[in-house]
PDB file of C-alpha atoms in Angstrom:
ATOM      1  CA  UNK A   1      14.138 -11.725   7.047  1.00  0.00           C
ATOM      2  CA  UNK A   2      10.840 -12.673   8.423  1.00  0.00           C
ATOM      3  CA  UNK A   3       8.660 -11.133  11.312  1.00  0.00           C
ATOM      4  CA  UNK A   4       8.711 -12.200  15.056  1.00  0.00           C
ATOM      5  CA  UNK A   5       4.854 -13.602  14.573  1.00  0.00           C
ATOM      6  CA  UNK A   6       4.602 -12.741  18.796  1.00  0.00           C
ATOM      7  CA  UNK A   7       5.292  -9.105  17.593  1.00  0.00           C
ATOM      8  CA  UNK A   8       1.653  -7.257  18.592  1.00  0.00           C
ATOM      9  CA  UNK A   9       0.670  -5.037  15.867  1.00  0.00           C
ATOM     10  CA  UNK A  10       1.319  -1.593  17.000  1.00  0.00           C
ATOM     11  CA  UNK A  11      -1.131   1.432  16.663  1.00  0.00           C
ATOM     12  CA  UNK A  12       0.136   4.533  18.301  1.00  0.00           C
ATOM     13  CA  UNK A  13      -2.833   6.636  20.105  1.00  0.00           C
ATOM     14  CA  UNK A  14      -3.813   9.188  18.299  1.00  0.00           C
ATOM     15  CA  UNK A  15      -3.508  13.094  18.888  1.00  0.00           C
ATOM     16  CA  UNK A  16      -6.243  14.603  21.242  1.00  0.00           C
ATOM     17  CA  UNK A  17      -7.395  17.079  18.263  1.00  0.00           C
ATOM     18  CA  UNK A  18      -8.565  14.655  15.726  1.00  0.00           C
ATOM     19  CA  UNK A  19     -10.047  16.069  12.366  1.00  0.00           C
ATOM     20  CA  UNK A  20     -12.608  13.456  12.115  1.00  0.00           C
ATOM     21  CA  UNK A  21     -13.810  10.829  14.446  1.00  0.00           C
ATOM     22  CA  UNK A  22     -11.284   7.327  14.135  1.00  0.00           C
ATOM     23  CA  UNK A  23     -13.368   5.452  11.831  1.00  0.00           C
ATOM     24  CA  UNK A  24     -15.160   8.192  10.047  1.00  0.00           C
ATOM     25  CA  UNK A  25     -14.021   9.246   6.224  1.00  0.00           C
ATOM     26  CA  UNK A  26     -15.533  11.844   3.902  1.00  0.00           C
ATOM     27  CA  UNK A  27     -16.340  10.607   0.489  1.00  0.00           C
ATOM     28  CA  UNK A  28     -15.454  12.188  -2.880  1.00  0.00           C
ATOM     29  CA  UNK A  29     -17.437  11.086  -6.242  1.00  0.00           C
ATOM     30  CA  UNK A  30     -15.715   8.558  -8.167  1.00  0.00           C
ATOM     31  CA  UNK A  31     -13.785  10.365 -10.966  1.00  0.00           C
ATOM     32  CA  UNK A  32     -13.965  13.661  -9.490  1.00  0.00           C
ATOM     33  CA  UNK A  33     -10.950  13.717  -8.306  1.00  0.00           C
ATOM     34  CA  UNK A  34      -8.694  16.069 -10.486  1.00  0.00           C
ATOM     35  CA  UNK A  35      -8.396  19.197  -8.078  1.00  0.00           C
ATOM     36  CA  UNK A  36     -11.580  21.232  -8.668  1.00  0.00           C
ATOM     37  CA  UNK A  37     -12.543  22.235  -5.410  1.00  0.00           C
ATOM     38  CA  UNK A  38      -9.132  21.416  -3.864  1.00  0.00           C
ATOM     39  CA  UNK A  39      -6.696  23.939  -2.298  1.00  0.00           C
ATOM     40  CA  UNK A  40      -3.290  23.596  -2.434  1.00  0.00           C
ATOM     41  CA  UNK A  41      -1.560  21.449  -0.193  1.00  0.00           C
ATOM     42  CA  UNK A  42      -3.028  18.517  -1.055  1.00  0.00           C
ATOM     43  CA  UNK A  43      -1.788  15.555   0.694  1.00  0.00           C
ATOM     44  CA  UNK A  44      -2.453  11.597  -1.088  1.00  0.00           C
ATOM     45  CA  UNK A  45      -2.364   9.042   1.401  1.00  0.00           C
ATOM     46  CA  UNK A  46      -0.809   5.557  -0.529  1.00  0.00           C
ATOM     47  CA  UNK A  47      -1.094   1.861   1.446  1.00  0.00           C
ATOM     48  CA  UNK A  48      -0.221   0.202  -1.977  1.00  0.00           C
ATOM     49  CA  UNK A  49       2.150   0.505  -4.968  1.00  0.00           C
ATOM     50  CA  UNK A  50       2.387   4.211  -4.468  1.00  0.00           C
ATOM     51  CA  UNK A  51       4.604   3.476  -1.529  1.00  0.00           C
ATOM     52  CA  UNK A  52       6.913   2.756  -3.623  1.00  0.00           C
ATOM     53  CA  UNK A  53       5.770   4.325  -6.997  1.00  0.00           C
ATOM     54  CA  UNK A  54       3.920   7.246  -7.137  1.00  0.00           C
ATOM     55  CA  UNK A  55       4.366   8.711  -9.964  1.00  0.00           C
ATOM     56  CA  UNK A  56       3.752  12.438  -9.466  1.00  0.00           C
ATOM     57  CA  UNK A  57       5.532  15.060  -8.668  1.00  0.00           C
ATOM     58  CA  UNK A  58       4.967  16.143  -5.316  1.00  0.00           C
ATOM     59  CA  UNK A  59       6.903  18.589  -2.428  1.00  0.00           C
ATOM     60  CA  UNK A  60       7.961  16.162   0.472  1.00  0.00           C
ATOM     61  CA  UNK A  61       6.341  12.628   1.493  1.00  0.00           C
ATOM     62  CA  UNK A  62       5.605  11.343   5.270  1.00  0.00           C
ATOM     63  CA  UNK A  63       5.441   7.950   5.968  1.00  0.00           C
ATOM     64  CA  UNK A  64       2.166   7.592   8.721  1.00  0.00           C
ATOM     65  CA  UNK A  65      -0.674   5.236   9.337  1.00  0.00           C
ATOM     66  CA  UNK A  66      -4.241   5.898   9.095  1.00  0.00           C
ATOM     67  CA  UNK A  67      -6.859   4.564  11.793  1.00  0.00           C
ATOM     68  CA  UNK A  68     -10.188   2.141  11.269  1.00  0.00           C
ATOM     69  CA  UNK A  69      -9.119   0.296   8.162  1.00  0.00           C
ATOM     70  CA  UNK A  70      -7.076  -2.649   7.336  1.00  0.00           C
ATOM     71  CA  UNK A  71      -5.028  -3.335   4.207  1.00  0.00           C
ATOM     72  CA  UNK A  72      -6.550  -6.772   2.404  1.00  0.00           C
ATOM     73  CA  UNK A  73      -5.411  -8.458  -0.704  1.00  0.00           C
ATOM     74  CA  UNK A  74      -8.968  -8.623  -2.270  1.00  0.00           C
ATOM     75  CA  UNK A  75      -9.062  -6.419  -4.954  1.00  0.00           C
ATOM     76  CA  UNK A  76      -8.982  -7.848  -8.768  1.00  0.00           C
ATOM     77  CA  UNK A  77      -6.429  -6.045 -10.881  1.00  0.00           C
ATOM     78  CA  UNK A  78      -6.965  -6.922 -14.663  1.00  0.00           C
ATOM     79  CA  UNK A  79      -4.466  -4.168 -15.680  1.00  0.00           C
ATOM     80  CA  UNK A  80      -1.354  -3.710 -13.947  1.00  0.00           C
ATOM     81  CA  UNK A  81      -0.377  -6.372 -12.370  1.00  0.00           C
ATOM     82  CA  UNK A  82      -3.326  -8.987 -14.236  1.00  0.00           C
ATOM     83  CA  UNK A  83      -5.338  -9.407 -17.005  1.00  0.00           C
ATOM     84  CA  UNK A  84      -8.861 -10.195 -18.162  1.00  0.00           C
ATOM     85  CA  UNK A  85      -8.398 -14.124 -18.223  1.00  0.00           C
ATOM     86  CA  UNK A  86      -5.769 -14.046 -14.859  1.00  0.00           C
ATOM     87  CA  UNK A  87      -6.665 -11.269 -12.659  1.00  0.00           C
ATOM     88  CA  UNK A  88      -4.117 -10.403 -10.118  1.00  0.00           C
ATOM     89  CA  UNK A  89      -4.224  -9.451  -6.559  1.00  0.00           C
ATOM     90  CA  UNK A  90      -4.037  -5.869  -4.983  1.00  0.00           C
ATOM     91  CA  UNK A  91      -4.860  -4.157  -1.904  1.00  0.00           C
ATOM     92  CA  UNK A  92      -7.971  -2.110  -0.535  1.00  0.00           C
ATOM     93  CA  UNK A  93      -8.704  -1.257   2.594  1.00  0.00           C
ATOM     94  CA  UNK A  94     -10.969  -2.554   4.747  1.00  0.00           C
ATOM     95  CA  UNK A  95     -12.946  -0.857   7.288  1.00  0.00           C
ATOM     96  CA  UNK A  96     -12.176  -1.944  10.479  1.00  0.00           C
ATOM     97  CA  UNK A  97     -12.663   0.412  13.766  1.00  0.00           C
ATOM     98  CA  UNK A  98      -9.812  -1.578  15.796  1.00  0.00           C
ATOM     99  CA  UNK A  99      -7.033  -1.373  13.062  1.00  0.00           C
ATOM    100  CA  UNK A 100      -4.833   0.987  11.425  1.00  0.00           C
ATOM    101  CA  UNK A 101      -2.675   0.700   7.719  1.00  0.00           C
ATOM    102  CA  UNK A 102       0.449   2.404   7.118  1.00  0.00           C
ATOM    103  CA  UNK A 103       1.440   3.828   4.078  1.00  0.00           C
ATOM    104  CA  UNK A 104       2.761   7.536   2.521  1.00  0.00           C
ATOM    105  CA  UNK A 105       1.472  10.516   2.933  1.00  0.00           C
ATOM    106  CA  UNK A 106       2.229  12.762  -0.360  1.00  0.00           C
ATOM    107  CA  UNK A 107       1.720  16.431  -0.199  1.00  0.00           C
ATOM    108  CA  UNK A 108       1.741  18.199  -3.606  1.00  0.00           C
ATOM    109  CA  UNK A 109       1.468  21.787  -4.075  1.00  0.00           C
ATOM    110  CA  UNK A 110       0.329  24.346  -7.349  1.00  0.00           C
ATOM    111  CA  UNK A 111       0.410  22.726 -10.673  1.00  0.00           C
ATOM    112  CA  UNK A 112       1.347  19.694  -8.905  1.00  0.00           C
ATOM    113  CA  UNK A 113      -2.100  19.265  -7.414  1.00  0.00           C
ATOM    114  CA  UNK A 114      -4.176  19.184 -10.906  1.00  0.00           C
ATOM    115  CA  UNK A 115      -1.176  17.057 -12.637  1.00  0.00           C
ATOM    116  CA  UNK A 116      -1.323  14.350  -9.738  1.00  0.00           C
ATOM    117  CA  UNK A 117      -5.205  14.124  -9.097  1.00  0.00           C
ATOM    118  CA  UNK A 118      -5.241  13.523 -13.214  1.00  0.00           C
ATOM    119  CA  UNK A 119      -2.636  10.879 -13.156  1.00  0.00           C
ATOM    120  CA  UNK A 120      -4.377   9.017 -10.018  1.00  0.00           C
ATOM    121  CA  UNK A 121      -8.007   9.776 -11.271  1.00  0.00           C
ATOM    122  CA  UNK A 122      -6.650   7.124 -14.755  1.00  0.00           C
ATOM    123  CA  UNK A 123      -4.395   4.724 -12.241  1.00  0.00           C
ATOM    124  CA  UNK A 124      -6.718   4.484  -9.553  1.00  0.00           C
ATOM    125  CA  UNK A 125     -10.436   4.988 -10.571  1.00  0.00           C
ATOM    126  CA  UNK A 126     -10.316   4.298 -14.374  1.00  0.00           C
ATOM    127  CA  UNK A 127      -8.047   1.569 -14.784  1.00  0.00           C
ATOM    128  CA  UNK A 128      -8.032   0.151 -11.085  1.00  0.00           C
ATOM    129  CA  UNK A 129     -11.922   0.609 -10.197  1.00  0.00           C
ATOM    130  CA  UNK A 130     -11.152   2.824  -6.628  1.00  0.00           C
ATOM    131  CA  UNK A 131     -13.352   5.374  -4.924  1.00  0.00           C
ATOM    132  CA  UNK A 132     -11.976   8.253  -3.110  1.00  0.00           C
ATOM    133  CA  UNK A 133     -12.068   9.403   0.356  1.00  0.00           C
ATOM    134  CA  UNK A 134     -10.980  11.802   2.772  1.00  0.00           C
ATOM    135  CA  UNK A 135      -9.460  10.168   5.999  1.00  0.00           C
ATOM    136  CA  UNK A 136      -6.709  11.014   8.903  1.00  0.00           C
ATOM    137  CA  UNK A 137      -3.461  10.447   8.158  1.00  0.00           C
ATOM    138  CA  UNK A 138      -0.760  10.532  11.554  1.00  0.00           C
ATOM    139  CA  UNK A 139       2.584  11.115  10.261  1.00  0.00           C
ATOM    140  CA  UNK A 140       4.834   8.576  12.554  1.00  0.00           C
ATOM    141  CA  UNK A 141       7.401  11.510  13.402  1.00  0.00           C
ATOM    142  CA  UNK A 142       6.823  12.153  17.496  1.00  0.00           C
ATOM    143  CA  UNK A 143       6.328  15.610  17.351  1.00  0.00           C
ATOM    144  CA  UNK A 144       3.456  15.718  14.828  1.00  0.00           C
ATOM    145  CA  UNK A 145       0.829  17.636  16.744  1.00  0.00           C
ATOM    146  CA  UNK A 146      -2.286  16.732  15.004  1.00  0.00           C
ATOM    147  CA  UNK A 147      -3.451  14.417  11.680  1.00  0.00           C
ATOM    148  CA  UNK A 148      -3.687  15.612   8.229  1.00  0.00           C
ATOM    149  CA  UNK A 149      -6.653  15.182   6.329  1.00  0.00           C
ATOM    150  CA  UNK A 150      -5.614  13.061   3.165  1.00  0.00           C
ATOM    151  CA  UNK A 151      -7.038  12.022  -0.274  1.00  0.00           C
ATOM    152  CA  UNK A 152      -7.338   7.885  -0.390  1.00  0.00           C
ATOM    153  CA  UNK A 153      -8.347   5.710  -2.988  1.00  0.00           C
ATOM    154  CA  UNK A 154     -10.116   2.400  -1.685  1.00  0.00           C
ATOM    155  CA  UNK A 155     -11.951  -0.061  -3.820  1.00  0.00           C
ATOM    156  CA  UNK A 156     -15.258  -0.967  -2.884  1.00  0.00           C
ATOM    157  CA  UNK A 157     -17.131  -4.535  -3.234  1.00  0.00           C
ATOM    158  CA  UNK A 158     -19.835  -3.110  -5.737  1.00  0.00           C
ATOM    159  CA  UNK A 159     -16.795  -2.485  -8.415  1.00  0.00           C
ATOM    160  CA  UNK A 160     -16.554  -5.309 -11.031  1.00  0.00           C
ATOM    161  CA  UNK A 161     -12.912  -6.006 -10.006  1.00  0.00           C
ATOM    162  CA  UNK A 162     -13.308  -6.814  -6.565  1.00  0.00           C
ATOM    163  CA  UNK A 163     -12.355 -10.566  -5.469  1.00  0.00           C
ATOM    164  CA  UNK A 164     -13.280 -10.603  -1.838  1.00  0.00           C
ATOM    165  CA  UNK A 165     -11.969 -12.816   0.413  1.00  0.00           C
ATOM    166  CA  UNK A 166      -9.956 -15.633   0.562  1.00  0.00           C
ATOM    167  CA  UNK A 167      -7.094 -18.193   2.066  1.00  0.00           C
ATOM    168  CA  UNK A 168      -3.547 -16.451   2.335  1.00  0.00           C
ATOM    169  CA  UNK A 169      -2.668 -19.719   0.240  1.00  0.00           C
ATOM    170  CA  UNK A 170      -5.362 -18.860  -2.472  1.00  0.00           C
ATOM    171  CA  UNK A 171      -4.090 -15.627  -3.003  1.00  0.00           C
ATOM    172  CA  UNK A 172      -0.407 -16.226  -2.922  1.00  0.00           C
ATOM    173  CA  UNK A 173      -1.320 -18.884  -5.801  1.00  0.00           C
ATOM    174  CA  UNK A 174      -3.538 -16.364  -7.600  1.00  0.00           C
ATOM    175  CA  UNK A 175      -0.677 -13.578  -6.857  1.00  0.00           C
ATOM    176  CA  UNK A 176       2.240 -16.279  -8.633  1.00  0.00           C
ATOM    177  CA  UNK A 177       0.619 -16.901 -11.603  1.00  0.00           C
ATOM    178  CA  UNK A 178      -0.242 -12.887 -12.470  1.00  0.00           C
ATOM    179  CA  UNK A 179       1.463 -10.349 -14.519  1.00  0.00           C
ATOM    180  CA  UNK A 180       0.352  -7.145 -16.216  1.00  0.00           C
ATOM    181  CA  UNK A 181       1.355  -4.077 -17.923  1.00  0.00           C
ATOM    182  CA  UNK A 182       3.453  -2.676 -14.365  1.00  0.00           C
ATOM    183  CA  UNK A 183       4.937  -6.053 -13.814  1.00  0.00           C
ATOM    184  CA  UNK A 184       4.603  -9.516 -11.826  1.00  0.00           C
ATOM    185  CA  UNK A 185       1.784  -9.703  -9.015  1.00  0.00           C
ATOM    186  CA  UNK A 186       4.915 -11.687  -7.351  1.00  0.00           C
ATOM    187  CA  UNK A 187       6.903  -7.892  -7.148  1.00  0.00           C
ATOM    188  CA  UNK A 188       3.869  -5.932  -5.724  1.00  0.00           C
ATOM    189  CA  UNK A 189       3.604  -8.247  -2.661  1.00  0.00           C
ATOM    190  CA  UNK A 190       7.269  -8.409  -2.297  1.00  0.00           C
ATOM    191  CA  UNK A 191       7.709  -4.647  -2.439  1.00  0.00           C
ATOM    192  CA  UNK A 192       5.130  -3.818   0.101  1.00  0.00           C
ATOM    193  CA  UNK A 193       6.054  -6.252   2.395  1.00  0.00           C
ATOM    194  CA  UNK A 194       9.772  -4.968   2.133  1.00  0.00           C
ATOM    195  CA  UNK A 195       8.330  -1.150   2.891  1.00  0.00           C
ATOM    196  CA  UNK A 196       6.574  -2.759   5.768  1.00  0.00           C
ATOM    197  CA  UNK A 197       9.515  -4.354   7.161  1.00  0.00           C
ATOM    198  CA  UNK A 198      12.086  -1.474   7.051  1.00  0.00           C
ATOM    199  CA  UNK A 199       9.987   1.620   7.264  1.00  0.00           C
ATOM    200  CA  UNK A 200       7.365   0.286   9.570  1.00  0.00           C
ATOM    201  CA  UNK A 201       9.511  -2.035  12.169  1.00  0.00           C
ATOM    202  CA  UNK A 202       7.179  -1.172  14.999  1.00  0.00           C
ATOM    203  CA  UNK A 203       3.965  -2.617  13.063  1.00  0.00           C
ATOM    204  CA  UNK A 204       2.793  -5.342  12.261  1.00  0.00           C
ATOM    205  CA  UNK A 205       0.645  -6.490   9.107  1.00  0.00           C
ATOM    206  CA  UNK A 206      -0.464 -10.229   9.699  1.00  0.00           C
ATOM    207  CA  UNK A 207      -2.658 -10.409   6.519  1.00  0.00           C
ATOM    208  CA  UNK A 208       0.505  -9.258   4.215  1.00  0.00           C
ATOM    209  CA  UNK A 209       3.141 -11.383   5.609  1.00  0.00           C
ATOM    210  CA  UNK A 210       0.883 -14.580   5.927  1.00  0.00           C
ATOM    211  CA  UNK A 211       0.584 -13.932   2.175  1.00  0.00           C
ATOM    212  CA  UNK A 212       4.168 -13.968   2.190  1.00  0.00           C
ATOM    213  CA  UNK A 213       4.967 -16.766   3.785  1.00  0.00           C
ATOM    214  CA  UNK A 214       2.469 -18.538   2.092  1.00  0.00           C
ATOM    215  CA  UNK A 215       3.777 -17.597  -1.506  1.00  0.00           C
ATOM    216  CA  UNK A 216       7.886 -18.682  -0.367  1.00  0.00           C
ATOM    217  CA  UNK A 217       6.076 -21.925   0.698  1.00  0.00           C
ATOM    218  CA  UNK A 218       5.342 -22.707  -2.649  1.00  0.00           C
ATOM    219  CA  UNK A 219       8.790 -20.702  -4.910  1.00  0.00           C
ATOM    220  CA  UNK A 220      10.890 -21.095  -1.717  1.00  0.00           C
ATOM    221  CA  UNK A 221      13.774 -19.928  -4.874  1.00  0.00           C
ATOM    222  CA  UNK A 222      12.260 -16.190  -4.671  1.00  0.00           C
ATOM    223  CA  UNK A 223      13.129 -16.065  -1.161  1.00  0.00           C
ATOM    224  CA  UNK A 224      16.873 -14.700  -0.551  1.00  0.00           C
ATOM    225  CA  UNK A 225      18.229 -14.491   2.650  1.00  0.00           C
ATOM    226  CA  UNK A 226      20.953 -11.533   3.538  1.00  0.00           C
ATOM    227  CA  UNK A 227      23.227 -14.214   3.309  1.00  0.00           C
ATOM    228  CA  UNK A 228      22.619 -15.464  -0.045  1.00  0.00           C
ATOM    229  CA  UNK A 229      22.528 -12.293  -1.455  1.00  0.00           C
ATOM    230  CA  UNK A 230      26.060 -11.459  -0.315  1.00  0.00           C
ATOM    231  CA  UNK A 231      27.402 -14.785  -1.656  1.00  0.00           C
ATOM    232  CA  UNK A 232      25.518 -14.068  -5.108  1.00  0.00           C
ATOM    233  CA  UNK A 233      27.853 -10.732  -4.710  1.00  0.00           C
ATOM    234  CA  UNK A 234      31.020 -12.276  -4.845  1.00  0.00           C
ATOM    235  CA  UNK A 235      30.540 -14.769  -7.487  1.00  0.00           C
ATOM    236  CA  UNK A 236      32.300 -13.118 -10.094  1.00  0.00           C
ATOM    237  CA  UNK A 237      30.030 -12.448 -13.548  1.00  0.00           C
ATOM    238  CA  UNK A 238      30.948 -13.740 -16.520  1.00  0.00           C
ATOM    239  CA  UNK A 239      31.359 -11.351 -19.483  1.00  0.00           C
ATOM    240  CA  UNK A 240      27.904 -10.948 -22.474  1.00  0.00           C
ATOM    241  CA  UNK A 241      30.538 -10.121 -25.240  1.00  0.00           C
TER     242      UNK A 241
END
């Protein structure tokens, strides 16, 4: 299923009481990150494979958007879903005053707070070269009265992994050839486009879907239609013994 490309991306106004101004974040020292100085709740704001994976513990999730960044495909990933001689692709954000990314909110309470900042602070900083930063995160349910402030993770251009920029045809070729230690580069932009497309209907994200066009272009086989998949169903399988 593929987007309506005349669909506008869609950026709901934000509450009158903001926390911070809309393209204003607070930064947080690389690798410092492991609850000192945090109170409980702590909420972890993911726009990439956390989405989908976290892996932490936490109390209840909320899936929002956060205002003046976009979501880009130029960070190198040598780890978990690369490696040294074929780095990946992976996302960072962006700043960008007119844009917004959605993502997951994760709130995590007591021991979950020092457990989850440890995990990240290895996933994220160590082995995946991000800063961290405190931004607004809107929760999309209507009667959210005001943003939460939320931990991010965003990889900047002075960290030796970062790619930059580059044609949604480079990177889909970059993205088909990469695998690492969490799996295929090919999964990670299939996954996040899927959370895109059935959690976030009413947005649009025109740098992560021209990516996946761009890669079905070129393994048109990867991409399954409903139809397909139901006919794939009723083939019956034959038996391993």
């Amino acid at each position: 299923m593929k987007r309506d490309p005349q669909r506008p991306e869609e950026c709901p106004e934000p509450p009158p009481r903001p926390l911070l101004s809309s393209c204003s974040s607070s930064s947080s020292p690389s690798g410092q990150a492991e609850g000192a100085g945090l109170t409980a709740p702590v909420w972890i704001f993911g726009y990439g494979s956390l989405v989908w994976r976290p892996g932490f513990e936490f109390t209840s999730r909320k899936v929002g958007f956060i205002r003046g960044y976009s979501r880009r495909f130029w960070q190198g990933d040598t780890f978990h879903r690369g490696s040294e001689k074929m780095p990946g692709r992976v996302v960072t954000l962006l700043e960008d005053c007119g844009a917004c990314t959605w993502g997951v909110a994760y709130e995590v309470r007591g021991e979950q707070v020092a457990a989850s900042l440890q995990y990240l602070n290895v996933r994220e900083a160590v082995l995946g070269g991000y800063d961290t930063k405190f931004v607004e995160f809107y929760p999309q349910e209507k009667d959210a009265e005001e943003p939460i402030l939320a931990l991010v993770y965003i990889a900047t251009p002075q960290n030796p992994s970062y790619l930059g920029p580059a044609s949604e045809e480079e990177i889909a070729a970059q993205i088909i050839v990469s695998s690492g230690c969490a799996g295929h580069n090919i999964e990670y932009l299939l996954r996040l486009a899927d959370f895109m497309r059935y959690f976030c209907p009413q947005a649009e994200d025109k740098h992560l879907f021209s990516i996946e066009e761009a890669l079905t272009s070129i393994l048109p086989c990867l991409y399954y239609t409903e139809e397909s998949l139901e006919e794939t169903a009723s083939v019956p399988q034959k038996s391993k013994g």
